PDB file of C-alpha atoms and ligand atoms in Angstrom:
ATOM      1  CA  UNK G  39      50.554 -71.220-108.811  1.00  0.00           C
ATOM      2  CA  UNK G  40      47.164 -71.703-110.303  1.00  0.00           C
ATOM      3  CA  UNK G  41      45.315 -68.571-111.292  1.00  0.00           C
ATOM      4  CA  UNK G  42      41.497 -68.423-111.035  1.00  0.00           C
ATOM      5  CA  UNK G  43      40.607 -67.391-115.294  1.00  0.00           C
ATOM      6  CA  UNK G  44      38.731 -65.172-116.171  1.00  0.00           C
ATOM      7  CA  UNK G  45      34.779 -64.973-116.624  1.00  0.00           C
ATOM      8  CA  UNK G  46      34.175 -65.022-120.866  1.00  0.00           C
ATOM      9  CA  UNK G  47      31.407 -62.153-119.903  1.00  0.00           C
ATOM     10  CA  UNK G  48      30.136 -60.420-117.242  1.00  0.00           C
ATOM     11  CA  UNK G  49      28.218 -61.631-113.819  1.00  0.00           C
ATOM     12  CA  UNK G  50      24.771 -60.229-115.275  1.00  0.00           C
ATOM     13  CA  UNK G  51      25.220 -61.882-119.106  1.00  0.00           C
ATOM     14  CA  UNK G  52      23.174 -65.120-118.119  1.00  0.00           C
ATOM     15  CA  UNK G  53      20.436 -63.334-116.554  1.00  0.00           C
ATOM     16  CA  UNK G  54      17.323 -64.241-116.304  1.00  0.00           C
ATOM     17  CA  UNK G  55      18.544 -67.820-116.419  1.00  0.00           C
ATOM     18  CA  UNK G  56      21.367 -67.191-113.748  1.00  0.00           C
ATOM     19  CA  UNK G  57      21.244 -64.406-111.766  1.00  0.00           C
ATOM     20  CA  UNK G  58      24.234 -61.976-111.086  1.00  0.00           C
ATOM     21  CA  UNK G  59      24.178 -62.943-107.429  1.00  0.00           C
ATOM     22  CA  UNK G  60      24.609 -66.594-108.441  1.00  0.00           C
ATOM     23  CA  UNK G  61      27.849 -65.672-110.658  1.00  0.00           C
ATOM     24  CA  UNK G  62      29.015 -62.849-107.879  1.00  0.00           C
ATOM     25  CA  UNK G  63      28.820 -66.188-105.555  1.00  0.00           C
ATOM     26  CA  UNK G  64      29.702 -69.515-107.894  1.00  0.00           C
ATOM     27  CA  UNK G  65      32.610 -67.727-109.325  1.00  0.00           C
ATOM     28  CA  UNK G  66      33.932 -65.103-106.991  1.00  0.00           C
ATOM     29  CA  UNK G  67      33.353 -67.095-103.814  1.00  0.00           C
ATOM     30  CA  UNK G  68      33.312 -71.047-104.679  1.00  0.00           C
ATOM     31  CA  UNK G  69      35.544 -71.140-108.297  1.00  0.00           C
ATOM     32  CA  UNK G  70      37.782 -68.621-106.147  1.00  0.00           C
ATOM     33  CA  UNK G  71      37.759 -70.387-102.922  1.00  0.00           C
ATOM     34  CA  UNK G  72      38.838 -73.716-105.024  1.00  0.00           C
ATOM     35  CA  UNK G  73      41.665 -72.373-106.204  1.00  0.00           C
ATOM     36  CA  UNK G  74      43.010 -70.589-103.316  1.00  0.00           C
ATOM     37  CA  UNK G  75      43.285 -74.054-102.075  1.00  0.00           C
ATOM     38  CA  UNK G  76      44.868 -75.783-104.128  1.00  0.00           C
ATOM     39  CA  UNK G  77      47.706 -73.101-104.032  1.00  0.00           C
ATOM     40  CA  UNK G  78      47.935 -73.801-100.097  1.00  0.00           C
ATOM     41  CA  UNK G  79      47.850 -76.903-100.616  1.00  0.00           C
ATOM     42  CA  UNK G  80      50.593 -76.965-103.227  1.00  0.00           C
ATOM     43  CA  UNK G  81      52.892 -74.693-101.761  1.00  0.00           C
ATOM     44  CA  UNK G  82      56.239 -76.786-100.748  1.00  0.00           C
ATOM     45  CA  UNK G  83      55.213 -79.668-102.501  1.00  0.00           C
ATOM     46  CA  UNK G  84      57.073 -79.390-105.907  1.00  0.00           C
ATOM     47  CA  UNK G  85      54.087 -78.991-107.879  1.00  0.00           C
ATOM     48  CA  UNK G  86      53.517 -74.912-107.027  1.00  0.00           C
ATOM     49  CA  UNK G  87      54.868 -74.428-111.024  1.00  0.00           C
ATOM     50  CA  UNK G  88      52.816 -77.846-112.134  1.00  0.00           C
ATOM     51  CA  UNK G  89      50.141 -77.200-114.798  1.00  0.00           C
ATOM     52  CA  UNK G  90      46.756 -78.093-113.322  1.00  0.00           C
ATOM     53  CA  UNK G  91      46.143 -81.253-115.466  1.00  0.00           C
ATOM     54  CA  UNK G  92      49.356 -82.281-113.664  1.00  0.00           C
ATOM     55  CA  UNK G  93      47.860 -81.662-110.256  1.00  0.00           C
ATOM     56  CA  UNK G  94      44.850 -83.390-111.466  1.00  0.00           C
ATOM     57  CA  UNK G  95      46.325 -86.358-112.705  1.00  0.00           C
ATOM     58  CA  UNK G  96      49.071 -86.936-109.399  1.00  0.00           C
ATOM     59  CA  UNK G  97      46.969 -86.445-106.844  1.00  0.00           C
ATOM     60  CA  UNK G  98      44.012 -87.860-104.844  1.00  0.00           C
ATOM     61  CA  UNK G  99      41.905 -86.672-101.424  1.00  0.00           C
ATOM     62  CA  UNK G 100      41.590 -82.604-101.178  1.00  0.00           C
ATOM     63  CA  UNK G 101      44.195 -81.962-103.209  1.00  0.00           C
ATOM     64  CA  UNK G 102      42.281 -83.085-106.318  1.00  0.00           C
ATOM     65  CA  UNK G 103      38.939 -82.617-104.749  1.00  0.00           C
ATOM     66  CA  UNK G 104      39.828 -78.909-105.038  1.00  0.00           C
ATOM     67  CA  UNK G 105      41.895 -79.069-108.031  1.00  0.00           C
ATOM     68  CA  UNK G 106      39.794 -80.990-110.220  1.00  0.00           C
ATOM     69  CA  UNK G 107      36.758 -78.545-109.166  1.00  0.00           C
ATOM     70  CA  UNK G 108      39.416 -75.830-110.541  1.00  0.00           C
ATOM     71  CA  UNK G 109      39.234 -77.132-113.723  1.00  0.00           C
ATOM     72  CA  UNK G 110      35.431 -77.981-113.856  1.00  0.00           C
ATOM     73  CA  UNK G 111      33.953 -74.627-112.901  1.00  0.00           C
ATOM     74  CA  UNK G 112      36.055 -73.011-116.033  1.00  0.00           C
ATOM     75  CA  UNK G 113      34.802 -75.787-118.185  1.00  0.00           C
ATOM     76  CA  UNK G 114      31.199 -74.776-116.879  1.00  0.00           C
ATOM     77  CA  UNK G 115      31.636 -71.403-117.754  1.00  0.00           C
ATOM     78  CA  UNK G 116      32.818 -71.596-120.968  1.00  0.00           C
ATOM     79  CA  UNK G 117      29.886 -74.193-121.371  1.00  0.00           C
ATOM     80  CA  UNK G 118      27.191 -71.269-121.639  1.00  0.00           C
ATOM     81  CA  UNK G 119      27.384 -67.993-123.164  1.00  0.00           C
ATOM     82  CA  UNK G 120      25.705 -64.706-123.731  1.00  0.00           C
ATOM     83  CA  UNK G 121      25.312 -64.767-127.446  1.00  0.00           C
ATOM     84  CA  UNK G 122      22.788 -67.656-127.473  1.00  0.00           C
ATOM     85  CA  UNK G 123      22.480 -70.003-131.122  1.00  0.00           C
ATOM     86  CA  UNK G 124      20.656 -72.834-131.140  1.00  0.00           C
ATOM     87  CA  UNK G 125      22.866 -75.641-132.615  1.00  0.00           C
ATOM     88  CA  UNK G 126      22.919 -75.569-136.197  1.00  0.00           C
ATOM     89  CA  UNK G 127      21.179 -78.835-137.683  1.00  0.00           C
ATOM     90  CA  UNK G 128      23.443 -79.131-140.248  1.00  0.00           C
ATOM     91  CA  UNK G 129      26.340 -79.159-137.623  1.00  0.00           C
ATOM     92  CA  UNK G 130      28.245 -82.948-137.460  1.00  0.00           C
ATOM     93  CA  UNK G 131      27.353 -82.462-133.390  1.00  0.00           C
ATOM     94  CA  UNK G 132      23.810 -81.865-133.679  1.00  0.00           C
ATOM     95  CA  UNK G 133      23.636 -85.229-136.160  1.00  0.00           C
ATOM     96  CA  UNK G 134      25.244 -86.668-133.558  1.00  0.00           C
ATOM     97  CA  UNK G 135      23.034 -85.732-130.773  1.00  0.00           C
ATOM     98  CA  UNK G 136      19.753 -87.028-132.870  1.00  0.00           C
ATOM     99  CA  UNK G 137      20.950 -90.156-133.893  1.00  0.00           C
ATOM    100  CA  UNK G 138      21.990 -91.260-130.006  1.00  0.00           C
ATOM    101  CA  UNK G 139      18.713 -89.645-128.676  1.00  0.00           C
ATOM    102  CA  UNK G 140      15.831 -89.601-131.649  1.00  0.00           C
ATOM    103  CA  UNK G 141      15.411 -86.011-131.399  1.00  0.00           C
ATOM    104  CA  UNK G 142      16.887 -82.687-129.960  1.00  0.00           C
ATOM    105  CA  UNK G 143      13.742 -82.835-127.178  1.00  0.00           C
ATOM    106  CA  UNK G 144      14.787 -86.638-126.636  1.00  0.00           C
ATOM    107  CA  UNK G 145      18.303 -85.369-125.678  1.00  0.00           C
ATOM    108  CA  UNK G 146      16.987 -82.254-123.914  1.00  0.00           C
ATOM    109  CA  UNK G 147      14.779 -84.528-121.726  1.00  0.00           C
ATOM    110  CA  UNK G 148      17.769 -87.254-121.553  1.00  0.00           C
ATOM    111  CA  UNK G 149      19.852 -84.964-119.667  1.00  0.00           C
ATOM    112  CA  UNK G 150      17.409 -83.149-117.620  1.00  0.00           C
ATOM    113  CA  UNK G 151      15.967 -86.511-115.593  1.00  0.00           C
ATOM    114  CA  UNK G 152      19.469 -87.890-115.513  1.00  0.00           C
ATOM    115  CA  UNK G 153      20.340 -84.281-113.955  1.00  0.00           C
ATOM    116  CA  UNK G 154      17.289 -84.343-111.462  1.00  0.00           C
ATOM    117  CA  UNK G 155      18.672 -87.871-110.621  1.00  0.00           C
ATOM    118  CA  UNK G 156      22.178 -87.181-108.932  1.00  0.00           C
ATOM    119  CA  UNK G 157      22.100 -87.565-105.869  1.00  0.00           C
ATOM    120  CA  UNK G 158      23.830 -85.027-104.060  1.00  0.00           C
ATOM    121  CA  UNK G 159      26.797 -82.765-105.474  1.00  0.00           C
ATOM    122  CA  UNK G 160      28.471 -83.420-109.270  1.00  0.00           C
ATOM    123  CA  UNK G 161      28.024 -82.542-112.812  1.00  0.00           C
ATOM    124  CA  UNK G 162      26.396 -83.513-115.935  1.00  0.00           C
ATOM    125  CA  UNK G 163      28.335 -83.659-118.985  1.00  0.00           C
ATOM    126  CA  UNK G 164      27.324 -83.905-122.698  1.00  0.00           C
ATOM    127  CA  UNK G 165      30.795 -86.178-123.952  1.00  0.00           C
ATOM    128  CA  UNK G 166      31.804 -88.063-126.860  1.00  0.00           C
ATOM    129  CA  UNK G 167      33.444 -91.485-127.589  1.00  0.00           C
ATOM    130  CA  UNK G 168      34.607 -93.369-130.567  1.00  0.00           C
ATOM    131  CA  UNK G 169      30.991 -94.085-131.365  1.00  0.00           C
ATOM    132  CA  UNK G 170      28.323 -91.708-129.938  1.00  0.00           C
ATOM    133  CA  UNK G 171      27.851 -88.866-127.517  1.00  0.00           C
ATOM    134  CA  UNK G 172      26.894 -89.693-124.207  1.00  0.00           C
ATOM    135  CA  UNK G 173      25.414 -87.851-121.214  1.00  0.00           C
ATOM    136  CA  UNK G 174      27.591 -88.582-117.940  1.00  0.00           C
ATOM    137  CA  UNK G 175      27.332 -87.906-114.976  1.00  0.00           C
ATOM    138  CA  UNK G 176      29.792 -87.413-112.199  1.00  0.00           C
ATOM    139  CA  UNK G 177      29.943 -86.906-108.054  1.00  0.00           C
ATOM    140  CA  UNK G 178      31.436 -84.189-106.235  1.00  0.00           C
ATOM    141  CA  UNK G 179      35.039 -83.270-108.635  1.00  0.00           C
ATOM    142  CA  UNK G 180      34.863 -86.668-110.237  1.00  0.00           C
ATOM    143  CA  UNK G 181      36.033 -86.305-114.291  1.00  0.00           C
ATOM    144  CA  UNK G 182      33.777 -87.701-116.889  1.00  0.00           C
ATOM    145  CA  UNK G 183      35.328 -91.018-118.577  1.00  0.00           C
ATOM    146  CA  UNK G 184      35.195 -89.887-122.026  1.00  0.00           C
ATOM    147  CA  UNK G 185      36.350 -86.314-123.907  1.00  0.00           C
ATOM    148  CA  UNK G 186      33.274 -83.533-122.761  1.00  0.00           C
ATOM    149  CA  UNK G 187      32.040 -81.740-124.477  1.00  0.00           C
ATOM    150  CA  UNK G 188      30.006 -79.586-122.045  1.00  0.00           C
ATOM    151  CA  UNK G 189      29.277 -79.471-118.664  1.00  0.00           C
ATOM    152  CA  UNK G 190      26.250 -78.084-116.053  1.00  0.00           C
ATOM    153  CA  UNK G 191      27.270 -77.934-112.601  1.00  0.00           C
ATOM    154  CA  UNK G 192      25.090 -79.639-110.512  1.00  0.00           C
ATOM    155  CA  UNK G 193      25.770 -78.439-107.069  1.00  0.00           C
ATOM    156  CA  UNK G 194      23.133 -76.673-105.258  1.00  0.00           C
ATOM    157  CA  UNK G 195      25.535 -73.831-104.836  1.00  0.00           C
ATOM    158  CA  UNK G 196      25.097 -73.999-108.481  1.00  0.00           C
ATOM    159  CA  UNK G 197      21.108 -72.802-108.523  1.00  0.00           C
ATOM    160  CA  UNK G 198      19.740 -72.335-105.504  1.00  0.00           C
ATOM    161  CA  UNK G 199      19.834 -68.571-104.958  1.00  0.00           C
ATOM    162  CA  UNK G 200      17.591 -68.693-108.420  1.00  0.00           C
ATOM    163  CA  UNK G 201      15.424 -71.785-108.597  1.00  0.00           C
ATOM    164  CA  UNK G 202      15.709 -72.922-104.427  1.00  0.00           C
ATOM    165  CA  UNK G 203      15.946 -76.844-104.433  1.00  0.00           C
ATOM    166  CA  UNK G 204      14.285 -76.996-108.202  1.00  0.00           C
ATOM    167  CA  UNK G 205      17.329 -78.133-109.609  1.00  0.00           C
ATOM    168  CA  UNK G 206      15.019 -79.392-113.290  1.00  0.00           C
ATOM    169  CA  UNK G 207      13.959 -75.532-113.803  1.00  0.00           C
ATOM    170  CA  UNK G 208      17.557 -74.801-113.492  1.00  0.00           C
ATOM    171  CA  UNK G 209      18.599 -77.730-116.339  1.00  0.00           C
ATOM    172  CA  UNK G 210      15.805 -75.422-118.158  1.00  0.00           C
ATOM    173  CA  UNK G 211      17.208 -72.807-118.285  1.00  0.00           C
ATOM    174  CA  UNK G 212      20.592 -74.041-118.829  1.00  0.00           C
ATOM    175  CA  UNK G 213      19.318 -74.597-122.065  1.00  0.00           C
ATOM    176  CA  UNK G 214      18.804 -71.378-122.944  1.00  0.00           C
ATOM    177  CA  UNK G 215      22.432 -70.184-122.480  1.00  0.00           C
ATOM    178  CA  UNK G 216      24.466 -73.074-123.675  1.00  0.00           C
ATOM    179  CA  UNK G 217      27.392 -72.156-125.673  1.00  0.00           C
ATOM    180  CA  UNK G 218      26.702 -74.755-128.979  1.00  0.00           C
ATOM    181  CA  UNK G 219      29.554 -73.644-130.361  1.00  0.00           C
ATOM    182  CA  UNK G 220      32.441 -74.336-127.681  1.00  0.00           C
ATOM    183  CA  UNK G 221      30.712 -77.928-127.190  1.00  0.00           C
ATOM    184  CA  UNK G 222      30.747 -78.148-131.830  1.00  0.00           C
ATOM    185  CA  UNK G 223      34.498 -77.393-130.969  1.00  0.00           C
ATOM    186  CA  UNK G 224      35.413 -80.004-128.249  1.00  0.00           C
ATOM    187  CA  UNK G 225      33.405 -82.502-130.394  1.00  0.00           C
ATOM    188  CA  UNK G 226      35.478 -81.705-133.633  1.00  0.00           C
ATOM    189  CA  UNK G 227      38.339 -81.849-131.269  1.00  0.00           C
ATOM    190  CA  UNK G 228      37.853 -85.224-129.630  1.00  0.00           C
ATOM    191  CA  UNK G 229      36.860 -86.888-132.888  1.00  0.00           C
ATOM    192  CA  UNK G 230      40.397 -86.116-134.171  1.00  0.00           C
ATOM    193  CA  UNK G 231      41.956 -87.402-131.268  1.00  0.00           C
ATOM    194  CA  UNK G 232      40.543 -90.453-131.451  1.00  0.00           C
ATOM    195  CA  UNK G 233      40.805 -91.073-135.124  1.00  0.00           C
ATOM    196  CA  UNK G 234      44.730 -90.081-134.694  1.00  0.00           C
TER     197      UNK G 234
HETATM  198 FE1   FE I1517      30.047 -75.020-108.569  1.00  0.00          FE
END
């Protein structure tokens, strides 16, 4: 049985950037919706006790179309946050992110035409590999290749009750409310998984 998490702060903390009614929707409709799903579809199967990496990892077709959306909308929240730093510049991350794209603006504008450029449903995802950090993207559930480090969701269901079909206002404000210190934390993280 898969449980839908919990929201790290309330449905009106990202306003203006995201409104309440998105949250109230992308979270208690959509996120919800996913999971109720994937419990249906698990029941009977042997994997109603499986973790939901598990899931992920065995499966294909709806089950991990819903499954793997699971996991990415609870990535996505814990992605932004209400207690908005700007990434420190002395952080190993933030060295990181200059030397791959020049500047901070170089990576802010990096990811928002890549963003404006997926055709369709997916994600964007800041990640990290032996070398560098990368922007991804991804279609519909699809996982990134390498460890993320943060993710924007990138289907319309995503933005449109704020910014209608301007999905590069939304990937501006996204800015505003990402949490710098969760993606610091999966970068410190997948760096010592690698060099293990
Ligand atoms: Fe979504």
């Amino acid at each position: 049985m898969i449980e839908l998490p919990e929201l790290p702060y309330k449905e009106d903390a990202l306003e203006p950037y995201i409104s309440k009614k998105t949250i109230e929707f992308h979270y208690g409709k959509h996120h919800k919706k996913y999971v109720d799903n994937v419990n249906k579809l698990i029941k009977n199967t042997g994997y109603e006790n499986a973790s939901l990496d598990k899931i992920i990892e065995d499966s294909s077709g709806t089950v991990f179309d819903n499954a793997a959306q699971v996991k990415n909308h609870t990535f996505f929240w814990e992605s932004m946050t209400d207690n908005f730093e700007d990434l420190d510049e002395d952080s190993k991350l933030y060295k990181a992110i200059t030397k791959k794209y020049k500047s901070f603006d170089g990576f802010k504008d990096a990811f928002k035409e890549k963003a404006t450029k997926v055709f369709g449903s997916g994600w964007i995802w800041l990640t990290t590999d032996e070398e560098y950090v990368n922007i991804e993207t991804t279609h519909n559930a699809q996982q990134p290749k390498h460890h993320p480090l943060l993710v924007c969701d990138l289907w319309e269901h995503s933005y449109y009750l704020d910014y209608q079909n301007d999905r590069g206002q939304y990937i501006d404000g996204f800015f505003n409310v990402i949490n710098w210190d969760f993606a610091g934390k999966n970068y410190k993280n997948g760096r010592d998984t690698k060099s293990s």
